[in-house]
Amino acid sequence: MTTLETSNPSRPDQPIGVFDSGIGGLTVVRAIKDALPKEDIFYLGDTARLPYGNKDRTTIERYSLEIAGLLTVEGAKVIVVACNTASALALPRLQEVFRVPIIGVIESGARAAVASTREKRVGIIGTRATVASRAYERAIHAIDPTVAVLSQPCPLLVPLIEEGMFDHSVTIEMLHHYLDPLIAEGIDTLVLGCTHYPLLKKAIAGVAGDEIVLVDSAENCATSVQKLLSESELENQAERPGNLQVALTDSSNPFFKTADRALELNINRVQTRIVQGVTLAAL
Ligand code: DGL
């Protein structure tokens, strides 16, 4: 049985806990490291159960509770849900259950999209579960109800990214398949609504063209983390660069090296954590 929360209040010298279903959340880690170089980060990728994007809300909530539980055991002072799917479907439940501040990627992405759109036409790409949840649409309309939101689920992009096929012709063809209808609808802003997608940013920009602004959920989330730490007086004041620890729930992840190289994180050791499960009735 996983311990769900620590009773200690968070301290500035504790790590930021970051999780994703797989390696996609490392794009958020890259952005947090750039914005907050003194922070220690503990990253947990639930590679044993990837993808989350094709699963239902109950499963995504359960997985997210279990992974966030493991991060509190690692002493996380705040938890960053570096997964759009988990942010879209599990954030309210996580915030209800855990005492540490928990931040997702949807709200910051929605704010950036509204700020960027000139014609009030925003495209969203994400997993099936993220798009079906309509979380971006709600978040955008809460800021500006006059913005038209056009969404496209892109279930084949995560496997292509995990295979490291960032500029492969098959990937470009899939991008045309997914993006051409949104481009034809006249979007001027495109939200990369999956933390895997920044790894395809160059290819997406090539297909979308210069006129469409790409909103990267990883970069915007890092800005929100910075704000949260400063507001809650949890910034690490140490005079040294922060360290990054990475753990996955399955030890045989062949895609990890690809992401590590692409994001220049120089991770030399990957730990394994076993999810033992929680009983939801006990929460
Ligand atoms: N990185 C996850 C997200 O941001 C997608 C991967 C998955 O389907 O698990 O939505």
Coordinates of C-alpha atoms and ligand atoms in Angstrom, one line a residue:
M1 CA 0.0 0.0 0.0
T2 CA 1.5 3.4 -1.0
T3 CA 1.7 6.1 1.6
L4 CA -0.4 9.0 0.2
E5 CA 1.0 12.0 1.9
T6 CA 3.6 13.3 4.3
S7 CA 2.3 15.2 7.3
N8 CA 5.4 17.6 7.2
P9 CA 4.8 20.9 5.5
S10 CA 6.9 21.5 2.4
R11 CA 10.4 23.0 2.8
P12 CA 12.4 24.9 0.2
D13 CA 15.3 22.4 0.1
Q14 CA 13.0 19.5 -0.9
P15 CA 12.9 18.5 -4.6
I16 CA 10.2 19.4 -7.1
G17 CA 8.3 16.2 -8.0
V18 CA 7.5 15.8 -11.7
F19 CA 5.6 13.0 -13.3
D20 CA 4.4 11.8 -16.7
S21 CA 3.1 8.6 -18.2
G22 CA 6.5 8.2 -19.9
I23 CA 9.4 10.3 -21.1
G24 CA 7.3 13.2 -22.5
G25 CA 7.4 15.1 -19.1
L26 CA 11.2 15.4 -19.5
T27 CA 10.4 18.4 -21.8
V28 CA 8.9 20.0 -18.7
V29 CA 12.0 19.0 -16.7
R30 CA 14.2 20.7 -19.3
A31 CA 12.0 23.9 -19.1
I32 CA 12.1 23.8 -15.2
K33 CA 15.8 23.3 -15.2
D34 CA 16.3 26.3 -17.5
A35 CA 13.9 28.5 -15.4
L36 CA 14.9 27.3 -11.9
P37 CA 18.5 26.0 -12.1
K38 CA 19.0 25.7 -8.3
E39 CA 16.0 23.3 -7.8
D40 CA 16.4 19.6 -7.2
I41 CA 14.0 17.6 -9.4
F42 CA 12.7 14.1 -8.9
Y43 CA 11.2 12.8 -12.1
L44 CA 9.0 9.8 -12.3
G45 CA 7.8 8.3 -15.6
D46 CA 5.1 5.6 -15.5
T47 CA 6.6 3.7 -18.4
A48 CA 5.2 0.4 -17.2
R49 CA 1.7 1.7 -18.0
L50 CA 2.2 4.2 -20.9
P51 CA 0.2 5.4 -22.7
Y52 CA -2.4 7.1 -20.5
G53 CA -3.9 8.9 -23.5
N54 CA -6.1 6.0 -24.6
K55 CA -7.5 5.1 -21.1
D56 CA -10.6 6.2 -19.3
R57 CA -10.8 8.8 -16.5
T58 CA -11.0 6.2 -13.6
T59 CA -7.8 4.5 -14.8
I60 CA -6.0 7.8 -15.4
E61 CA -7.0 9.1 -11.9
R62 CA -5.9 5.9 -10.2
Y63 CA -2.5 5.8 -12.0
S64 CA -2.0 9.5 -11.2
L65 CA -2.8 9.0 -7.5
E66 CA -0.4 6.2 -7.3
I67 CA 2.5 8.0 -9.0
A68 CA 1.9 11.2 -7.0
G69 CA 1.9 9.1 -3.9
L70 CA 5.4 7.8 -4.8
L71 CA 6.6 11.4 -5.4
T72 CA 5.4 12.4 -1.9
V73 CA 7.4 9.4 -0.5
E74 CA 10.4 10.9 -2.3
G75 CA 9.8 14.1 -0.4
A76 CA 8.4 16.3 -3.2
K77 CA 7.6 19.9 -2.0
V78 CA 5.3 20.5 -5.0
I79 CA 4.1 18.1 -7.7
V80 CA 4.1 19.0 -11.3
V81 CA 1.8 16.9 -13.4
A82 CA 3.9 17.0 -16.6
C83 CA 1.3 15.1 -18.6
N84 CA -1.6 16.8 -20.3
T85 CA -3.7 13.7 -20.1
A86 CA -3.3 13.4 -16.3
S87 CA -3.7 17.1 -15.9
A88 CA -7.0 17.1 -17.9
L89 CA -8.5 14.1 -16.1
A90 CA -6.9 13.7 -12.7
L91 CA -5.8 17.2 -11.4
P92 CA -8.9 17.9 -9.3
R93 CA -8.7 14.5 -7.6
L94 CA -5.0 14.9 -7.0
Q95 CA -5.5 18.3 -5.4
E96 CA -8.3 16.9 -3.3
V97 CA -6.1 14.0 -1.9
F98 CA -2.6 15.5 -1.4
R99 CA -1.6 18.3 0.8
V100 CA 1.4 19.5 -1.2
P101 CA 0.7 22.1 -4.0
I102 CA 0.0 20.3 -7.3
I103 CA 0.2 22.1 -10.6
G104 CA -0.8 20.8 -14.1
V105 CA -0.1 21.9 -17.6
I106 CA -3.5 22.9 -19.0
E107 CA -4.1 26.2 -17.4
S108 CA -0.8 27.8 -18.3
G109 CA -1.1 26.5 -21.9
A110 CA -4.7 27.9 -22.1
R111 CA -3.5 31.3 -20.9
A112 CA -0.6 31.4 -23.4
A113 CA -3.0 30.4 -26.2
V114 CA -5.5 33.2 -25.4
A115 CA -2.6 35.7 -25.2
S116 CA -1.2 34.6 -28.5
T117 CA -4.3 34.3 -30.8
R118 CA -4.9 37.3 -33.0
E119 CA -8.0 35.9 -34.9
K120 CA -9.4 34.1 -31.8
R121 CA -8.9 30.7 -33.5
V122 CA -6.9 28.2 -31.5
G123 CA -6.1 24.6 -32.4
I124 CA -5.4 22.0 -29.8
I125 CA -3.6 18.7 -30.4
G126 CA -3.3 16.1 -27.7
T127 CA -4.1 12.5 -26.8
R128 CA -7.6 11.1 -27.3
A129 CA -8.3 11.4 -23.6
T130 CA -7.1 15.0 -23.4
V131 CA -9.2 16.1 -26.4
A132 CA -12.3 14.2 -25.2
S133 CA -12.1 15.8 -21.8
R134 CA -12.4 19.2 -23.4
A135 CA -10.2 20.6 -20.6
Y136 CA -8.4 23.1 -22.9
E137 CA -11.7 24.3 -24.3
R138 CA -13.0 24.9 -20.8
A139 CA -9.8 26.6 -19.6
I140 CA -9.7 28.9 -22.7
H141 CA -13.4 29.8 -22.5
A142 CA -13.0 30.6 -18.8
I143 CA -10.6 33.3 -19.9
D144 CA -12.2 34.4 -23.2
P145 CA -15.5 32.7 -24.3
T146 CA -15.2 34.2 -27.8
V147 CA -12.2 32.2 -28.8
A148 CA -13.0 29.3 -31.2
V149 CA -11.3 26.1 -30.1
L150 CA -10.6 23.4 -32.7
S151 CA -9.3 20.1 -31.3
Q152 CA -7.6 17.2 -33.0
P153 CA -6.7 13.9 -31.2
C154 CA -3.3 12.6 -32.5
P155 CA -3.0 9.1 -31.0
L156 CA -0.1 8.1 -33.3
L157 CA 2.3 10.8 -32.4
V158 CA 3.3 9.5 -29.0
P159 CA 4.5 6.1 -30.4
L160 CA 6.4 7.9 -33.2
I161 CA 8.1 10.2 -30.6
E162 CA 8.9 7.3 -28.3
E163 CA 10.6 5.7 -31.3
G164 CA 12.7 8.8 -31.8
M165 CA 11.3 9.4 -35.3
F166 CA 11.3 13.1 -34.8
D167 CA 11.9 14.1 -38.5
H168 CA 11.0 10.8 -40.2
S169 CA 8.9 11.0 -43.4
V170 CA 6.2 8.9 -41.7
T171 CA 6.0 11.4 -38.9
I172 CA 5.7 14.3 -41.3
E173 CA 2.9 12.5 -43.2
M174 CA 1.1 11.9 -39.9
L175 CA 1.5 15.6 -39.0
H176 CA -0.1 16.6 -42.3
H177 CA -2.9 14.1 -41.6
Y178 CA -3.6 15.7 -38.2
L179 CA -2.8 19.3 -38.8
D180 CA -4.0 20.1 -42.3
P181 CA -7.7 20.1 -41.3
L182 CA -6.9 22.6 -38.4
I183 CA -4.8 24.8 -40.8
A184 CA -7.7 24.8 -43.3
E185 CA -10.0 26.0 -40.4
G186 CA -7.8 29.1 -40.1
I187 CA -6.1 28.6 -36.7
D188 CA -3.4 31.1 -35.9
T189 CA -2.3 29.4 -32.7
L190 CA -1.6 25.7 -32.0
V191 CA -1.3 24.3 -28.5
L192 CA 1.0 21.3 -28.2
G193 CA -1.3 19.7 -25.7
C194 CA 0.9 16.7 -24.9
T195 CA 4.2 16.9 -23.2
H196 CA 5.7 14.6 -25.8
Y197 CA 5.0 17.0 -28.6
P198 CA 7.8 19.6 -27.9
L199 CA 10.2 16.9 -29.1
L200 CA 8.5 17.3 -32.5
K201 CA 8.4 21.1 -32.4
K202 CA 10.7 21.5 -35.4
A203 CA 8.6 19.1 -37.6
I204 CA 5.3 20.6 -36.3
A205 CA 6.5 24.2 -37.1
G206 CA 7.6 23.0 -40.6
V207 CA 4.1 21.6 -41.3
A208 CA 2.1 24.4 -39.6
G209 CA 4.1 27.2 -41.3
D210 CA 5.4 30.6 -40.0
E211 CA 1.9 32.1 -39.5
I212 CA 0.8 29.7 -36.7
V213 CA 2.2 30.3 -33.3
L214 CA 3.1 27.1 -31.3
V215 CA 2.2 27.1 -27.6
D216 CA 4.5 24.8 -25.8
S217 CA 2.9 23.4 -22.6
A218 CA 6.3 22.5 -21.1
E219 CA 7.7 26.1 -21.2
N220 CA 4.4 27.6 -19.9
C221 CA 4.2 25.1 -17.1
A222 CA 7.8 26.0 -16.0
T223 CA 6.7 29.6 -15.7
S224 CA 3.8 28.6 -13.5
V225 CA 6.1 26.5 -11.3
Q226 CA 8.4 29.4 -10.8
K227 CA 5.4 31.6 -9.8
L228 CA 4.1 29.0 -7.4
L229 CA 7.4 28.5 -5.6
S230 CA 7.9 32.2 -5.2
E231 CA 4.4 32.8 -3.9
S232 CA 4.6 29.9 -1.4
E233 CA 8.2 30.8 -0.4
L234 CA 9.5 27.4 -1.5
E235 CA 12.3 28.5 -3.8
N236 CA 15.6 26.6 -3.1
Q237 CA 18.2 29.2 -2.0
A238 CA 21.2 26.8 -2.3
E239 CA 24.3 28.3 -4.1
R240 CA 24.8 25.3 -6.3
P241 CA 23.1 23.8 -9.4
G242 CA 20.1 21.5 -8.6
N243 CA 20.4 17.8 -9.2
L244 CA 18.0 15.7 -11.3
Q245 CA 17.0 12.2 -10.3
V246 CA 15.0 10.1 -12.8
A247 CA 13.0 7.0 -12.0
L248 CA 10.8 4.9 -14.3
T249 CA 8.2 2.2 -13.3
D250 CA 9.7 -0.2 -15.9
S251 CA 13.4 -0.7 -16.3
S252 CA 13.5 -1.6 -19.9
N253 CA 12.7 1.7 -21.5
P254 CA 14.5 1.9 -24.9
F255 CA 13.2 5.4 -25.6
F256 CA 14.7 7.1 -22.6
K257 CA 18.2 7.6 -24.2
T258 CA 16.6 9.3 -27.2
A259 CA 14.8 11.9 -25.1
D260 CA 17.8 12.4 -22.8
R261 CA 19.9 13.1 -25.9
A262 CA 17.3 15.3 -27.6
L263 CA 16.8 17.4 -24.4
E264 CA 20.5 17.5 -23.4
L265 CA 19.7 16.5 -19.8
N266 CA 22.8 14.2 -19.3
I267 CA 21.1 11.7 -17.1
N268 CA 23.5 8.9 -16.3
R269 CA 21.5 6.8 -13.9
V270 CA 17.9 5.8 -14.1
Q271 CA 16.2 4.3 -11.0
T272 CA 13.2 2.0 -11.0
R273 CA 10.2 2.4 -8.7
I274 CA 7.5 -0.2 -8.4
V275 CA 3.9 0.9 -8.2
Q276 CA 2.2 -1.2 -5.6
G277 CA -1.2 0.2 -6.0
V278 CA -3.6 2.0 -3.7
T279 CA -7.2 1.1 -2.8
L280 CA -9.3 4.0 -4.0
A281 CA -12.0 3.2 -1.4
A282 CA -9.4 4.0 1.3
L283 CA -8.7 7.6 0.1
Ligands
DGL1 N1 2.7 12.9 -22.3 C1 1.4 12.5 -22.2 C2 0.5 13.8 -22.3 O1 1.0 14.9 -22.1 C3 0.9 11.6 -23.3 C4 1.4 10.3 -23.3 C5 0.3 9.2 -23.0 O2 -0.6 9.0 -23.8 O3 0.5 8.6 -22.0 O4 -0.7 13.8 -22.5

